[in-house]
């Protein structure tokens, strides 16, 4: 899952929006990070682990052309954000534009964010990254943006074409898996280890 999905899952499970998205930027022992982010980091890791192991997600990875398989997990995360934004009204009661602004505001107001996330959140808000996932151009721009932040952008060559070709398969995998992930997120929130609360 990428930014939008992690924020959505945080919201429906009543956990910290900033904590959940911080999970991508916090390495090592959860206890070494600020207390107000710990539950979100823990939930983020549970979400990522389940996503990586899910049969429908694993099968989808193998549908990507061989040269893209190394980055297929990243592309699927981005594609699932695109699907969530595209069909947002089916998954959340608040309009995506309002939800996005609430997320940006909370990130801005959260203290002790990882430095990388703090800098990135400014760019997210300025470019409305969360809202832009909803249309294909914004989605492809997000893919290109991620490729430029990695050390080997050439690994993404042909990515947008492959994603377009696999659009229906991605939607099937998303619609199969994401409702389960929503249910697990709510369940895990009740099972958060006491030391992270």
mmCIF file of C-alpha atoms in Angstrom:
data_model
loop_
_atom_site.group_PDB
_atom_site.id
_atom_site.type_symbol
_atom_site.label_atom_id
_atom_site.label_comp_id
_atom_site.label_asym_id
_atom_site.label_seq_id
_atom_site.Cartn_x
_atom_site.Cartn_y
_atom_site.Cartn_z
ATOM 1 C CA UNK A 1 0.000 0.000 0.000
ATOM 2 C CA UNK A 2 1.123 3.533 -0.678
ATOM 3 C CA UNK A 3 0.322 6.879 0.998
ATOM 4 C CA UNK A 4 -3.414 7.130 0.321
ATOM 5 C CA UNK A 5 -4.247 3.568 1.326
ATOM 6 C CA UNK A 6 -2.230 3.784 4.546
ATOM 7 C CA UNK A 7 -3.968 7.039 5.456
ATOM 8 C CA UNK A 8 -7.384 5.587 4.623
ATOM 9 C CA UNK A 9 -6.726 2.457 6.695
ATOM 10 C CA UNK A 10 -5.526 4.628 9.573
ATOM 11 C CA UNK A 11 -8.697 6.695 9.405
ATOM 12 C CA UNK A 12 -11.138 3.783 9.338
ATOM 13 C CA UNK A 13 -9.289 2.125 12.220
ATOM 14 C CA UNK A 14 -9.147 5.341 14.272
ATOM 15 C CA UNK A 15 -5.368 5.360 14.491
ATOM 16 C CA UNK A 16 -2.871 8.142 13.827
ATOM 17 C CA UNK A 17 -2.794 9.306 10.202
ATOM 18 C CA UNK A 18 0.757 10.616 10.651
ATOM 19 C CA UNK A 19 1.873 7.477 12.477
ATOM 20 C CA UNK A 20 0.644 5.173 9.752
ATOM 21 C CA UNK A 21 2.295 7.083 6.939
ATOM 22 C CA UNK A 22 5.474 7.465 9.028
ATOM 23 C CA UNK A 23 5.853 3.699 8.836
ATOM 24 C CA UNK A 24 7.517 4.075 5.434
ATOM 25 C CA UNK A 25 10.183 6.335 6.945
ATOM 26 C CA UNK A 26 10.865 4.670 10.316
ATOM 27 C CA UNK A 27 13.340 1.805 10.449
ATOM 28 C CA UNK A 28 14.359 -0.473 13.304
ATOM 29 C CA UNK A 29 12.730 -0.929 16.673
ATOM 30 C CA UNK A 30 9.310 0.734 16.937
ATOM 31 C CA UNK A 31 10.036 1.704 20.549
ATOM 32 C CA UNK A 32 12.907 3.922 19.342
ATOM 33 C CA UNK A 33 10.435 6.268 17.604
ATOM 34 C CA UNK A 34 8.177 8.948 19.159
ATOM 35 C CA UNK A 35 5.406 7.455 21.288
ATOM 36 C CA UNK A 36 2.582 9.167 19.376
ATOM 37 C CA UNK A 37 3.740 7.471 16.145
ATOM 38 C CA UNK A 38 4.314 3.956 17.472
ATOM 39 C CA UNK A 39 0.862 2.404 17.033
ATOM 40 C CA UNK A 40 0.683 3.760 13.483
ATOM 41 C CA UNK A 41 4.115 2.369 12.618
ATOM 42 C CA UNK A 42 3.129 -1.017 14.042
ATOM 43 C CA UNK A 43 -0.113 -1.063 12.025
ATOM 44 C CA UNK A 44 1.734 0.064 8.888
ATOM 45 C CA UNK A 45 4.095 -2.910 9.183
ATOM 46 C CA UNK A 46 1.225 -5.359 9.685
ATOM 47 C CA UNK A 47 -0.491 -3.965 6.567
ATOM 48 C CA UNK A 48 2.672 -4.242 4.463
ATOM 49 C CA UNK A 49 3.364 -7.804 5.606
ATOM 50 C CA UNK A 50 -0.145 -9.006 4.776
ATOM 51 C CA UNK A 51 -0.083 -7.230 1.411
ATOM 52 C CA UNK A 52 3.229 -8.820 0.418
ATOM 53 C CA UNK A 53 1.931 -12.304 1.256
ATOM 54 C CA UNK A 54 -1.591 -12.074 -0.165
ATOM 55 C CA UNK A 55 -2.220 -14.606 -2.954
ATOM 56 C CA UNK A 56 -3.994 -12.159 -5.257
ATOM 57 C CA UNK A 57 -1.184 -9.615 -4.882
ATOM 58 C CA UNK A 58 1.531 -12.247 -5.450
ATOM 59 C CA UNK A 59 -0.297 -13.485 -8.562
ATOM 60 C CA UNK A 60 -0.581 -9.917 -9.855
ATOM 61 C CA UNK A 61 3.194 -9.389 -9.469
ATOM 62 C CA UNK A 62 3.801 -12.295 -11.841
ATOM 63 C CA UNK A 63 1.613 -10.691 -14.516
ATOM 64 C CA UNK A 64 4.080 -7.834 -14.956
ATOM 65 C CA UNK A 65 6.657 -8.193 -17.742
ATOM 66 C CA UNK A 66 9.884 -9.795 -16.484
ATOM 67 C CA UNK A 67 11.973 -6.568 -16.609
ATOM 68 C CA UNK A 68 9.456 -4.874 -14.271
ATOM 69 C CA UNK A 69 9.065 -7.654 -11.711
ATOM 70 C CA UNK A 70 11.728 -6.210 -9.426
ATOM 71 C CA UNK A 71 9.712 -3.012 -9.007
ATOM 72 C CA UNK A 72 6.279 -4.644 -9.357
ATOM 73 C CA UNK A 73 5.556 -4.391 -5.586
ATOM 74 C CA UNK A 74 6.078 -0.605 -5.754
ATOM 75 C CA UNK A 75 3.930 -0.341 -8.885
ATOM 76 C CA UNK A 76 1.139 -2.368 -7.261
ATOM 77 C CA UNK A 77 1.202 -0.127 -4.178
ATOM 78 C CA UNK A 78 0.806 2.921 -6.417
ATOM 79 C CA UNK A 79 -1.854 1.218 -8.543
ATOM 80 C CA UNK A 80 -3.883 0.302 -5.464
ATOM 81 C CA UNK A 81 -3.791 3.953 -4.377
ATOM 82 C CA UNK A 82 -5.064 4.836 -7.851
ATOM 83 C CA UNK A 83 -7.912 2.320 -7.536
ATOM 84 C CA UNK A 84 -8.813 3.583 -4.071
ATOM 85 C CA UNK A 85 -8.891 7.190 -5.298
ATOM 86 C CA UNK A 86 -10.801 6.253 -8.465
ATOM 87 C CA UNK A 87 -13.544 4.509 -6.487
ATOM 88 C CA UNK A 88 -13.155 6.569 -3.322
ATOM 89 C CA UNK A 89 -16.899 7.047 -2.707
ATOM 90 C CA UNK A 90 -17.278 3.284 -2.295
ATOM 91 C CA UNK A 91 -14.747 3.179 0.536
ATOM 92 C CA UNK A 92 -15.141 6.413 2.508
ATOM 93 C CA UNK A 93 -17.962 8.756 3.510
ATOM 94 C CA UNK A 94 -15.914 11.962 3.184
ATOM 95 C CA UNK A 95 -15.064 13.383 -0.272
ATOM 96 C CA UNK A 96 -11.462 12.688 -1.275
ATOM 97 C CA UNK A 97 -10.657 16.398 -1.519
ATOM 98 C CA UNK A 98 -11.719 16.981 2.100
ATOM 99 C CA UNK A 99 -9.997 13.846 3.343
ATOM 100 C CA UNK A 100 -6.771 14.855 1.580
ATOM 101 C CA UNK A 101 -6.786 18.326 3.130
ATOM 102 C CA UNK A 102 -7.374 16.812 6.577
ATOM 103 C CA UNK A 103 -4.381 14.502 6.066
ATOM 104 C CA UNK A 104 -2.121 17.327 4.905
ATOM 105 C CA UNK A 105 -3.165 19.412 7.907
ATOM 106 C CA UNK A 106 -2.498 16.602 10.347
ATOM 107 C CA UNK A 107 0.930 15.917 8.860
ATOM 108 C CA UNK A 108 1.769 19.624 9.110
ATOM 109 C CA UNK A 109 0.678 19.733 12.764
ATOM 110 C CA UNK A 110 2.379 16.514 13.908
ATOM 111 C CA UNK A 111 5.609 16.978 15.828
ATOM 112 C CA UNK A 112 8.680 14.747 15.511
ATOM 113 C CA UNK A 113 7.901 13.405 12.060
ATOM 114 C CA UNK A 114 10.851 11.679 10.377
ATOM 115 C CA UNK A 115 12.778 14.430 8.585
ATOM 116 C CA UNK A 116 12.280 12.847 5.152
ATOM 117 C CA UNK A 117 8.526 12.654 5.658
ATOM 118 C CA UNK A 118 8.378 16.219 6.936
ATOM 119 C CA UNK A 119 10.008 17.503 3.751
ATOM 120 C CA UNK A 120 7.963 15.204 1.524
ATOM 121 C CA UNK A 121 4.659 16.179 3.141
ATOM 122 C CA UNK A 122 5.178 19.767 1.987
ATOM 123 C CA UNK A 123 5.525 18.552 -1.613
ATOM 124 C CA UNK A 124 2.532 16.242 -1.152
ATOM 125 C CA UNK A 125 0.325 19.141 -0.146
ATOM 126 C CA UNK A 126 1.618 21.525 -2.795
ATOM 127 C CA UNK A 127 0.985 18.978 -5.562
ATOM 128 C CA UNK A 128 -2.105 17.431 -3.926
ATOM 129 C CA UNK A 129 -0.610 13.994 -4.402
ATOM 130 C CA UNK A 130 -3.498 12.222 -2.662
ATOM 131 C CA UNK A 131 -6.177 13.803 -4.823
ATOM 132 C CA UNK A 132 -4.157 13.413 -8.015
ATOM 133 C CA UNK A 133 -4.167 9.621 -7.720
ATOM 134 C CA UNK A 134 -7.767 9.597 -8.948
ATOM 135 C CA UNK A 135 -7.043 10.249 -12.628
ATOM 136 C CA UNK A 136 -4.689 8.362 -14.925
ATOM 137 C CA UNK A 137 -2.404 11.329 -15.631
ATOM 138 C CA UNK A 138 -1.910 11.969 -11.912
ATOM 139 C CA UNK A 139 -1.312 8.273 -11.309
ATOM 140 C CA UNK A 140 1.318 8.082 -14.061
ATOM 141 C CA UNK A 141 2.926 11.243 -12.710
ATOM 142 C CA UNK A 142 3.172 9.557 -9.299
ATOM 143 C CA UNK A 143 4.863 6.528 -10.891
ATOM 144 C CA UNK A 144 7.379 8.774 -12.663
ATOM 145 C CA UNK A 145 7.954 10.730 -9.446
ATOM 146 C CA UNK A 146 8.745 7.580 -7.471
ATOM 147 C CA UNK A 147 11.117 6.346 -10.181
ATOM 148 C CA UNK A 148 13.097 9.602 -9.952
ATOM 149 C CA UNK A 149 13.487 9.251 -6.177
ATOM 150 C CA UNK A 150 15.113 5.818 -6.506
ATOM 151 C CA UNK A 151 18.738 5.080 -7.362
ATOM 152 C CA UNK A 152 17.881 3.137 -10.547
ATOM 153 C CA UNK A 153 15.019 4.910 -12.354
ATOM 154 C CA UNK A 154 15.682 2.799 -15.446
ATOM 155 C CA UNK A 155 14.031 -0.133 -13.662
ATOM 156 C CA UNK A 156 10.708 1.655 -14.244
ATOM 157 C CA UNK A 157 11.100 1.806 -18.027
ATOM 158 C CA UNK A 158 7.769 0.784 -19.575
ATOM 159 C CA UNK A 159 5.951 0.877 -16.219
ATOM 160 C CA UNK A 160 3.051 3.135 -17.206
ATOM 161 C CA UNK A 161 2.372 1.090 -20.337
ATOM 162 C CA UNK A 162 2.344 -2.144 -18.319
ATOM 163 C CA UNK A 163 0.028 -0.623 -15.716
ATOM 164 C CA UNK A 164 -2.389 0.494 -18.426
ATOM 165 C CA UNK A 165 -2.396 -2.993 -19.948
ATOM 166 C CA UNK A 166 -3.003 -4.613 -16.549
ATOM 167 C CA UNK A 167 -5.692 -2.144 -15.438
ATOM 168 C CA UNK A 168 -8.518 -4.715 -15.224
ATOM 169 C CA UNK A 169 -6.325 -7.294 -13.448
ATOM 170 C CA UNK A 170 -5.195 -4.649 -10.962
ATOM 171 C CA UNK A 171 -8.788 -3.665 -10.254
ATOM 172 C CA UNK A 172 -9.799 -7.292 -9.688
ATOM 173 C CA UNK A 173 -6.896 -7.824 -7.249
ATOM 174 C CA UNK A 174 -7.656 -4.566 -5.463
ATOM 175 C CA UNK A 175 -11.373 -5.275 -5.083
ATOM 176 C CA UNK A 176 -10.610 -8.802 -3.882
ATOM 177 C CA UNK A 177 -7.954 -7.865 -1.360
ATOM 178 C CA UNK A 178 -8.657 -4.360 -0.076
ATOM 179 C CA UNK A 179 -11.926 -5.058 1.804
ATOM 180 C CA UNK A 180 -10.081 -7.821 3.674
ATOM 181 C CA UNK A 181 -7.287 -5.399 4.513
ATOM 182 C CA UNK A 182 -9.828 -2.891 5.840
ATOM 183 C CA UNK A 183 -11.270 -5.557 8.131
ATOM 184 C CA UNK A 184 -7.832 -6.672 9.325
ATOM 185 C CA UNK A 185 -6.802 -3.070 10.042
ATOM 186 C CA UNK A 186 -9.757 -2.594 12.366
ATOM 187 C CA UNK A 187 -9.017 -5.920 14.064
ATOM 188 C CA UNK A 188 -5.300 -5.247 14.469
ATOM 189 C CA UNK A 189 -6.027 -1.875 16.040
ATOM 190 C CA UNK A 190 -7.736 -3.715 18.894
ATOM 191 C CA UNK A 191 -4.736 -6.044 19.145
ATOM 192 C CA UNK A 192 -2.011 -3.387 19.258
ATOM 193 C CA UNK A 193 0.658 -4.400 21.808
ATOM 194 C CA UNK A 194 0.243 -2.322 24.944
ATOM 195 C CA UNK A 195 3.742 -0.853 24.726
ATOM 196 C CA UNK A 196 2.809 0.951 21.484
ATOM 197 C CA UNK A 197 -0.349 2.595 22.844
#
